[in-house]
Amino acid sequence: MSGPAAGIVRTMLVRPAVLEDADAIRTIYNHEVETSTATLDLVPRTLEVQRDYLRSRMGTYVVLVAVDHDEIVGFGSLSPYRERAGYNATAEDSVYVRRDRHGHGVGRALLTGLLDIATAHGFHSVMAKIISGNDASRALHEALGFTHIGTEREVGRKFGRWIDMELFQRML
Ligand SMILES: CC(C)(COP(=O)(O)OP(=O)(O)OC[C@H]1O[C@@H](n2cnc3c(N)ncnc32)[C@H](O)[C@@H]1OP(=O)(O)O)[C@@H](O)C(=O)NCCC(=O)NCCS
């Protein structure tokens, strides 16, 4: 074996989510709901809510999972940016990686997959809303070509404090 990958067996794959992935996805997500401001959801998702979320993202909008040795180690999704029809060419992404897998390229693989799909599905741009101070998410998005376009001041509140939201956008 030679080259930079010598000795490394790459086992991770990124694929579209299926309904059977709902429990693993919500376990990763609910951990952030309960312990961080990465999401401003305040109540953990039930299995049924997570399954509905997946059902609504099996066409134009999608959920991808990163799978390593048959374990789901992260997921990412494309969602509608706004409800009104005139916003239909814009999508919003979100990416969540299991805590013990942060910093190993899982987020990059998921967001790369989402951008490929967003391009293939004809979206014009992808938005990301990242809370101020989420350096990992900011770095991930900037690494994949997102630029900072503004700040929504104190639009969120969680754990007893006001939260600024940073808007990032990647034109496709
Ligand atoms: C944000 C998150 C998805 C990033 O995923 P990840 O798998 O840890 O990130 P990766 O290893 O793919 O790194 C992607 C890039 O970000 C950089 N990065 C990752 N973590 C970083 C950190 N804590 N500080 C600075 N840069 C960081 C990496 O250097 C990498 O850049 P490169 O590819 O140019 O070298 C992950 O940390 C996470 O799930 N956080 C909790 C949930 C969350 O905040 N989701 C986003 C909501 S907006």
PDB file of C-alpha atoms and ligand atoms in Angstrom:
ATOM      1  CA  MET A   1       0.000   0.000   0.000  1.00  0.00           C
ATOM      2  CA  SER A   2       1.330   3.471  -0.777  1.00  0.00           C
ATOM      3  CA  GLY A   3       0.225   7.105  -0.837  1.00  0.00           C
ATOM      4  CA  PRO A   4      -1.381   9.306   1.827  1.00  0.00           C
ATOM      5  CA  ALA A   5      -4.095   6.778   2.686  1.00  0.00           C
ATOM      6  CA  ALA A   6      -1.633   3.967   3.368  1.00  0.00           C
ATOM      7  CA  GLY A   7      -2.720   2.007   6.420  1.00  0.00           C
ATOM      8  CA  ILE A   8      -6.067   3.835   6.726  1.00  0.00           C
ATOM      9  CA  VAL A   9      -9.225   1.908   5.930  1.00  0.00           C
ATOM     10  CA  ARG A  10     -12.002   4.347   5.042  1.00  0.00           C
ATOM     11  CA  THR A  11     -15.272   2.953   6.307  1.00  0.00           C
ATOM     12  CA  MET A  12     -17.605   5.956   6.435  1.00  0.00           C
ATOM     13  CA  LEU A  13     -20.341   6.386   3.881  1.00  0.00           C
ATOM     14  CA  VAL A  14     -22.912   9.126   3.399  1.00  0.00           C
ATOM     15  CA  ARG A  15     -26.349   8.023   2.218  1.00  0.00           C
ATOM     16  CA  PRO A  16     -29.961   9.276   2.223  1.00  0.00           C
ATOM     17  CA  ALA A  17     -31.751   8.605   5.505  1.00  0.00           C
ATOM     18  CA  VAL A  18     -34.521   6.023   5.790  1.00  0.00           C
ATOM     19  CA  LEU A  19     -37.276   5.925   8.418  1.00  0.00           C
ATOM     20  CA  GLU A  20     -35.411   3.248  10.383  1.00  0.00           C
ATOM     21  CA  ASP A  21     -32.663   5.839  11.059  1.00  0.00           C
ATOM     22  CA  ALA A  22     -35.045   8.058  13.051  1.00  0.00           C
ATOM     23  CA  ASP A  23     -34.027   6.885  16.513  1.00  0.00           C
ATOM     24  CA  ALA A  24     -30.277   7.253  15.920  1.00  0.00           C
ATOM     25  CA  ILE A  25     -30.800  10.686  14.372  1.00  0.00           C
ATOM     26  CA  ARG A  26     -32.928  11.944  17.239  1.00  0.00           C
ATOM     27  CA  THR A  27     -30.431  10.664  19.798  1.00  0.00           C
ATOM     28  CA  ILE A  28     -27.719  12.829  18.211  1.00  0.00           C
ATOM     29  CA  TYR A  29     -30.069  15.794  17.838  1.00  0.00           C
ATOM     30  CA  ASN A  30     -31.666  15.588  21.290  1.00  0.00           C
ATOM     31  CA  HIS A  31     -28.254  15.644  22.933  1.00  0.00           C
ATOM     32  CA  GLU A  32     -27.730  19.108  21.436  1.00  0.00           C
ATOM     33  CA  VAL A  33     -31.298  20.163  22.315  1.00  0.00           C
ATOM     34  CA  GLU A  34     -30.679  19.341  25.963  1.00  0.00           C
ATOM     35  CA  THR A  35     -27.078  20.473  26.421  1.00  0.00           C
ATOM     36  CA  SER A  36     -26.174  23.193  23.909  1.00  0.00           C
ATOM     37  CA  THR A  37     -27.364  26.208  21.973  1.00  0.00           C
ATOM     38  CA  ALA A  38     -26.415  24.653  18.611  1.00  0.00           C
ATOM     39  CA  THR A  39     -30.185  24.360  18.098  1.00  0.00           C
ATOM     40  CA  LEU A  40     -32.836  26.612  19.616  1.00  0.00           C
ATOM     41  CA  ASP A  41     -35.251  23.704  19.930  1.00  0.00           C
ATOM     42  CA  LEU A  42     -36.084  23.481  23.629  1.00  0.00           C
ATOM     43  CA  VAL A  43     -37.916  20.155  23.733  1.00  0.00           C
ATOM     44  CA  PRO A  44     -36.381  16.826  22.629  1.00  0.00           C
ATOM     45  CA  ARG A  45     -37.918  15.230  19.543  1.00  0.00           C
ATOM     46  CA  THR A  46     -40.124  12.207  20.009  1.00  0.00           C
ATOM     47  CA  LEU A  47     -39.650   9.278  17.664  1.00  0.00           C
ATOM     48  CA  GLU A  48     -42.870  10.189  15.851  1.00  0.00           C
ATOM     49  CA  VAL A  49     -41.804  13.807  15.338  1.00  0.00           C
ATOM     50  CA  GLN A  50     -38.444  12.611  14.027  1.00  0.00           C
ATOM     51  CA  ARG A  51     -40.132  10.191  11.659  1.00  0.00           C
ATOM     52  CA  ASP A  52     -42.414  12.972  10.355  1.00  0.00           C
ATOM     53  CA  TYR A  53     -39.324  15.148   9.854  1.00  0.00           C
ATOM     54  CA  LEU A  54     -37.763  12.400   7.742  1.00  0.00           C
ATOM     55  CA  ARG A  55     -40.959  11.741   5.773  1.00  0.00           C
ATOM     56  CA  SER A  56     -41.106  15.412   4.766  1.00  0.00           C
ATOM     57  CA  ARG A  57     -37.514  15.268   3.486  1.00  0.00           C
ATOM     58  CA  MET A  58     -37.505  12.361   1.058  1.00  0.00           C
ATOM     59  CA  GLY A  59     -37.902  14.331  -2.161  1.00  0.00           C
ATOM     60  CA  THR A  60     -36.816  17.871  -2.977  1.00  0.00           C
ATOM     61  CA  TYR A  61     -35.583  18.268   0.600  1.00  0.00           C
ATOM     62  CA  VAL A  62     -33.390  15.528   2.030  1.00  0.00           C
ATOM     63  CA  VAL A  63     -31.734  14.096   5.104  1.00  0.00           C
ATOM     64  CA  LEU A  64     -28.327  12.425   4.749  1.00  0.00           C
ATOM     65  CA  VAL A  65     -26.702  10.212   7.353  1.00  0.00           C
ATOM     66  CA  ALA A  66     -23.018   9.449   7.824  1.00  0.00           C
ATOM     67  CA  VAL A  67     -22.550   5.775   8.661  1.00  0.00           C
ATOM     68  CA  ASP A  68     -19.405   4.250  10.082  1.00  0.00           C
ATOM     69  CA  HIS A  69     -19.262   0.524  10.824  1.00  0.00           C
ATOM     70  CA  ASP A  70     -23.088   0.399  10.676  1.00  0.00           C
ATOM     71  CA  GLU A  71     -23.409   3.208  13.242  1.00  0.00           C
ATOM     72  CA  ILE A  72     -24.921   6.570  12.410  1.00  0.00           C
ATOM     73  CA  VAL A  73     -22.352   9.156  13.467  1.00  0.00           C
ATOM     74  CA  GLY A  74     -23.999  12.259  12.032  1.00  0.00           C
ATOM     75  CA  PHE A  75     -26.762  13.621   9.867  1.00  0.00           C
ATOM     76  CA  GLY A  76     -27.475  16.672   7.772  1.00  0.00           C
ATOM     77  CA  SER A  77     -30.613  18.034   6.194  1.00  0.00           C
ATOM     78  CA  LEU A  78     -31.962  20.454   3.639  1.00  0.00           C
ATOM     79  CA  SER A  79     -35.140  22.223   4.714  1.00  0.00           C
ATOM     80  CA  PRO A  80     -37.358  24.955   3.290  1.00  0.00           C
ATOM     81  CA  TYR A  81     -35.900  28.375   4.074  1.00  0.00           C
ATOM     82  CA  ARG A  82     -39.264  30.130   4.359  1.00  0.00           C
ATOM     83  CA  GLU A  83     -42.827  28.946   3.875  1.00  0.00           C
ATOM     84  CA  ARG A  84     -43.894  31.430   1.185  1.00  0.00           C
ATOM     85  CA  ALA A  85     -43.608  30.070  -2.355  1.00  0.00           C
ATOM     86  CA  GLY A  86     -41.335  32.839  -3.590  1.00  0.00           C
ATOM     87  CA  TYR A  87     -38.551  31.439  -1.367  1.00  0.00           C
ATOM     88  CA  ASN A  88     -38.692  27.988  -2.984  1.00  0.00           C
ATOM     89  CA  ALA A  89     -35.300  28.275  -4.706  1.00  0.00           C
ATOM     90  CA  THR A  90     -33.581  28.743  -1.330  1.00  0.00           C
ATOM     91  CA  ALA A  91     -32.860  25.910   1.115  1.00  0.00           C
ATOM     92  CA  GLU A  92     -31.480  25.879   4.649  1.00  0.00           C
ATOM     93  CA  ASP A  93     -28.996  23.291   5.843  1.00  0.00           C
ATOM     94  CA  SER A  94     -28.288  21.776   9.221  1.00  0.00           C
ATOM     95  CA  VAL A  95     -25.536  19.352  10.207  1.00  0.00           C
ATOM     96  CA  TYR A  96     -25.128  17.431  13.467  1.00  0.00           C
ATOM     97  CA  VAL A  97     -22.287  15.072  14.293  1.00  0.00           C
ATOM     98  CA  ARG A  98     -22.169  12.719  17.262  1.00  0.00           C
ATOM     99  CA  ARG A  99     -20.057  14.305  19.979  1.00  0.00           C
ATOM    100  CA  ASP A 100     -17.383  11.605  20.023  1.00  0.00           C
ATOM    101  CA  ARG A 101     -16.856  12.066  16.259  1.00  0.00           C
ATOM    102  CA  HIS A 102     -16.384  15.823  16.093  1.00  0.00           C
ATOM    103  CA  GLY A 103     -13.346  17.062  14.197  1.00  0.00           C
ATOM    104  CA  HIS A 104     -12.845  14.024  11.954  1.00  0.00           C
ATOM    105  CA  GLY A 105     -14.375  15.213   8.706  1.00  0.00           C
ATOM    106  CA  VAL A 106     -17.908  13.877   9.221  1.00  0.00           C
ATOM    107  CA  GLY A 107     -19.488  17.346   9.062  1.00  0.00           C
ATOM    108  CA  ARG A 108     -17.533  18.186   5.917  1.00  0.00           C
ATOM    109  CA  ALA A 109     -18.656  14.957   4.221  1.00  0.00           C
ATOM    110  CA  LEU A 110     -22.311  15.605   5.105  1.00  0.00           C
ATOM    111  CA  LEU A 111     -22.357  19.262   4.054  1.00  0.00           C
ATOM    112  CA  THR A 112     -20.536  18.425   0.807  1.00  0.00           C
ATOM    113  CA  GLY A 113     -23.253  15.850   0.082  1.00  0.00           C
ATOM    114  CA  LEU A 114     -26.020  18.330   0.878  1.00  0.00           C
ATOM    115  CA  LEU A 115     -24.520  20.968  -1.428  1.00  0.00           C
ATOM    116  CA  ASP A 116     -24.216  18.429  -4.252  1.00  0.00           C
ATOM    117  CA  ILE A 117     -27.883  17.499  -3.833  1.00  0.00           C
ATOM    118  CA  ALA A 118     -29.009  21.128  -3.518  1.00  0.00           C
ATOM    119  CA  THR A 119     -27.226  21.862  -6.797  1.00  0.00           C
ATOM    120  CA  ALA A 120     -28.708  18.806  -8.505  1.00  0.00           C
ATOM    121  CA  HIS A 121     -32.204  19.740  -7.252  1.00  0.00           C
ATOM    122  CA  GLY A 122     -31.953  23.202  -8.763  1.00  0.00           C
ATOM    123  CA  PHE A 123     -31.719  25.356  -5.632  1.00  0.00           C
ATOM    124  CA  HIS A 124     -30.177  28.771  -6.159  1.00  0.00           C
ATOM    125  CA  SER A 125     -28.578  29.155  -2.745  1.00  0.00           C
ATOM    126  CA  VAL A 126     -28.289  27.487   0.659  1.00  0.00           C
ATOM    127  CA  MET A 127     -28.608  29.386   3.942  1.00  0.00           C
ATOM    128  CA  ALA A 128     -27.219  28.462   7.343  1.00  0.00           C
ATOM    129  CA  LYS A 129     -28.207  30.024  10.657  1.00  0.00           C
ATOM    130  CA  ILE A 130     -25.395  29.577  13.162  1.00  0.00           C
ATOM    131  CA  ILE A 131     -25.480  30.892  16.683  1.00  0.00           C
ATOM    132  CA  SER A 132     -22.721  33.338  17.591  1.00  0.00           C
ATOM    133  CA  GLY A 133     -19.764  31.511  19.059  1.00  0.00           C
ATOM    134  CA  ASN A 134     -20.353  28.181  17.304  1.00  0.00           C
ATOM    135  CA  ASP A 135     -16.816  28.191  15.893  1.00  0.00           C
ATOM    136  CA  ALA A 136     -16.973  24.624  14.580  1.00  0.00           C
ATOM    137  CA  SER A 137     -20.090  25.228  12.505  1.00  0.00           C
ATOM    138  CA  ARG A 138     -18.778  28.559  11.270  1.00  0.00           C
ATOM    139  CA  ALA A 139     -15.467  26.945  10.228  1.00  0.00           C
ATOM    140  CA  LEU A 140     -17.265  24.083   8.517  1.00  0.00           C
ATOM    141  CA  HIS A 141     -19.492  26.406   6.504  1.00  0.00           C
ATOM    142  CA  GLU A 142     -16.697  28.811   5.591  1.00  0.00           C
ATOM    143  CA  ALA A 143     -14.533  25.874   4.479  1.00  0.00           C
ATOM    144  CA  LEU A 144     -17.298  24.945   2.021  1.00  0.00           C
ATOM    145  CA  GLY A 145     -17.726  28.404   0.553  1.00  0.00           C
ATOM    146  CA  PHE A 146     -20.407  30.010   2.724  1.00  0.00           C
ATOM    147  CA  THR A 147     -20.014  33.709   3.466  1.00  0.00           C
ATOM    148  CA  HIS A 148     -21.279  35.662   6.441  1.00  0.00           C
ATOM    149  CA  ILE A 149     -24.115  37.937   5.385  1.00  0.00           C
ATOM    150  CA  GLY A 150     -25.502  39.299   8.624  1.00  0.00           C
ATOM    151  CA  THR A 151     -26.396  39.017  12.267  1.00  0.00           C
ATOM    152  CA  GLU A 152     -29.834  38.757  13.831  1.00  0.00           C
ATOM    153  CA  ARG A 153     -29.379  40.248  17.284  1.00  0.00           C
ATOM    154  CA  GLU A 154     -30.830  38.523  20.340  1.00  0.00           C
ATOM    155  CA  VAL A 155     -33.488  36.689  18.328  1.00  0.00           C
ATOM    156  CA  GLY A 156     -33.056  33.547  20.414  1.00  0.00           C
ATOM    157  CA  ARG A 157     -33.289  32.722  24.086  1.00  0.00           C
ATOM    158  CA  LYS A 158     -32.085  29.512  25.694  1.00  0.00           C
ATOM    159  CA  PHE A 159     -30.635  28.564  29.084  1.00  0.00           C
ATOM    160  CA  GLY A 160     -31.586  32.046  30.369  1.00  0.00           C
ATOM    161  CA  ARG A 161     -29.612  34.115  27.881  1.00  0.00           C
ATOM    162  CA  TRP A 162     -30.148  36.005  24.644  1.00  0.00           C
ATOM    163  CA  ILE A 163     -28.642  34.514  21.523  1.00  0.00           C
ATOM    164  CA  ASP A 164     -27.447  36.227  18.338  1.00  0.00           C
ATOM    165  CA  MET A 165     -27.888  34.293  15.103  1.00  0.00           C
ATOM    166  CA  GLU A 166     -25.317  34.583  12.327  1.00  0.00           C
ATOM    167  CA  LEU A 167     -26.591  34.130   8.763  1.00  0.00           C
ATOM    168  CA  PHE A 168     -24.376  32.441   6.208  1.00  0.00           C
ATOM    169  CA  GLN A 169     -25.114  31.839   2.537  1.00  0.00           C
ATOM    170  CA  ARG A 170     -23.604  29.798  -0.244  1.00  0.00           C
ATOM    171  CA  MET A 171     -24.707  30.648  -3.799  1.00  0.00           C
ATOM    172  CA  LEU A 172     -24.907  27.556  -6.018  1.00  0.00           C
TER     173      LEU A 172
HETATM  174  C1  LIG B   1     -20.449  21.843  13.577  1.00  0.00           C
HETATM  175  C2  LIG B   1     -20.177  20.349  13.307  1.00  0.00           C
HETATM  176  C3  LIG B   1     -21.332  19.807  12.461  1.00  0.00           C
HETATM  177  C4  LIG B   1     -18.861  20.215  12.518  1.00  0.00           C
HETATM  178  O1  LIG B   1     -18.696  18.857  12.146  1.00  0.00           O
HETATM  179  P1  LIG B   1     -17.297  18.120  12.335  1.00  0.00           P
HETATM  180  O2  LIG B   1     -17.415  16.759  11.780  1.00  0.00           O
HETATM  181  O3  LIG B   1     -16.875  18.244  13.758  1.00  0.00           O
HETATM  182  O4  LIG B   1     -16.351  19.034  11.423  1.00  0.00           O
HETATM  183  P2  LIG B   1     -15.213  18.545  10.425  1.00  0.00           P
HETATM  184  O5  LIG B   1     -14.263  17.660  11.144  1.00  0.00           O
HETATM  185  O6  LIG B   1     -15.833  18.013   9.177  1.00  0.00           O
HETATM  186  O7  LIG B   1     -14.493  19.925  10.131  1.00  0.00           O
HETATM  187  C5  LIG B   1     -14.937  20.810   9.107  1.00  0.00           C
HETATM  188  C6  LIG B   1     -14.045  22.033   9.084  1.00  0.00           C
HETATM  189  O8  LIG B   1     -14.291  22.832  10.246  1.00  0.00           O
HETATM  190  C7  LIG B   1     -13.098  22.975  11.021  1.00  0.00           C
HETATM  191  N1  LIG B   1     -13.469  22.827  12.436  1.00  0.00           N
HETATM  192  C8  LIG B   1     -14.119  21.778  12.979  1.00  0.00           C
HETATM  193  N2  LIG B   1     -14.298  21.986  14.295  1.00  0.00           N
HETATM  194  C9  LIG B   1     -13.721  23.180  14.571  1.00  0.00           C
HETATM  195  C10 LIG B   1     -13.576  23.936  15.772  1.00  0.00           C
HETATM  196  N3  LIG B   1     -14.069  23.492  16.948  1.00  0.00           N
HETATM  197  N4  LIG B   1     -12.965  25.137  15.696  1.00  0.00           N
HETATM  198  C11 LIG B   1     -12.489  25.598  14.512  1.00  0.00           C
HETATM  199  N5  LIG B   1     -12.592  24.914  13.347  1.00  0.00           N
HETATM  200  C12 LIG B   1     -13.204  23.722  13.384  1.00  0.00           C
HETATM  201  C13 LIG B   1     -12.175  21.886  10.588  1.00  0.00           C
HETATM  202  O9  LIG B   1     -10.834  22.281  10.728  1.00  0.00           O
HETATM  203  C14 LIG B   1     -12.570  21.670   9.148  1.00  0.00           C
HETATM  204  O10 LIG B   1     -11.916  22.558   8.275  1.00  0.00           O
HETATM  205  P3  LIG B   1     -11.090  21.943   7.041  1.00  0.00           P
HETATM  206  O11 LIG B   1     -11.973  20.866   6.444  1.00  0.00           O
HETATM  207  O12 LIG B   1     -10.886  23.109   6.142  1.00  0.00           O
HETATM  208  O13 LIG B   1      -9.860  21.388   7.668  1.00  0.00           O
HETATM  209  C15 LIG B   1     -20.034  19.542  14.634  1.00  0.00           C
HETATM  210  O14 LIG B   1     -19.032  20.135  15.418  1.00  0.00           O
HETATM  211  C16 LIG B   1     -21.324  19.441  15.421  1.00  0.00           C
HETATM  212  O15 LIG B   1     -22.128  18.550  15.201  1.00  0.00           O
HETATM  213  N6  LIG B   1     -21.533  20.372  16.401  1.00  0.00           N
HETATM  214  C17 LIG B   1     -22.731  20.354  17.245  1.00  0.00           C
HETATM  215  C18 LIG B   1     -23.977  20.637  16.445  1.00  0.00           C
HETATM  216  C19 LIG B   1     -23.865  21.919  15.655  1.00  0.00           C
HETATM  217  O16 LIG B   1     -23.350  22.922  16.143  1.00  0.00           O
HETATM  218  N7  LIG B   1     -24.410  21.885  14.415  1.00  0.00           N
HETATM  219  C20 LIG B   1     -24.459  23.047  13.552  1.00  0.00           C
HETATM  220  C21 LIG B   1     -25.665  23.852  13.863  1.00  0.00           C
HETATM  221  S1  LIG B   1     -25.644  25.382  12.916  1.00  0.00           S
END
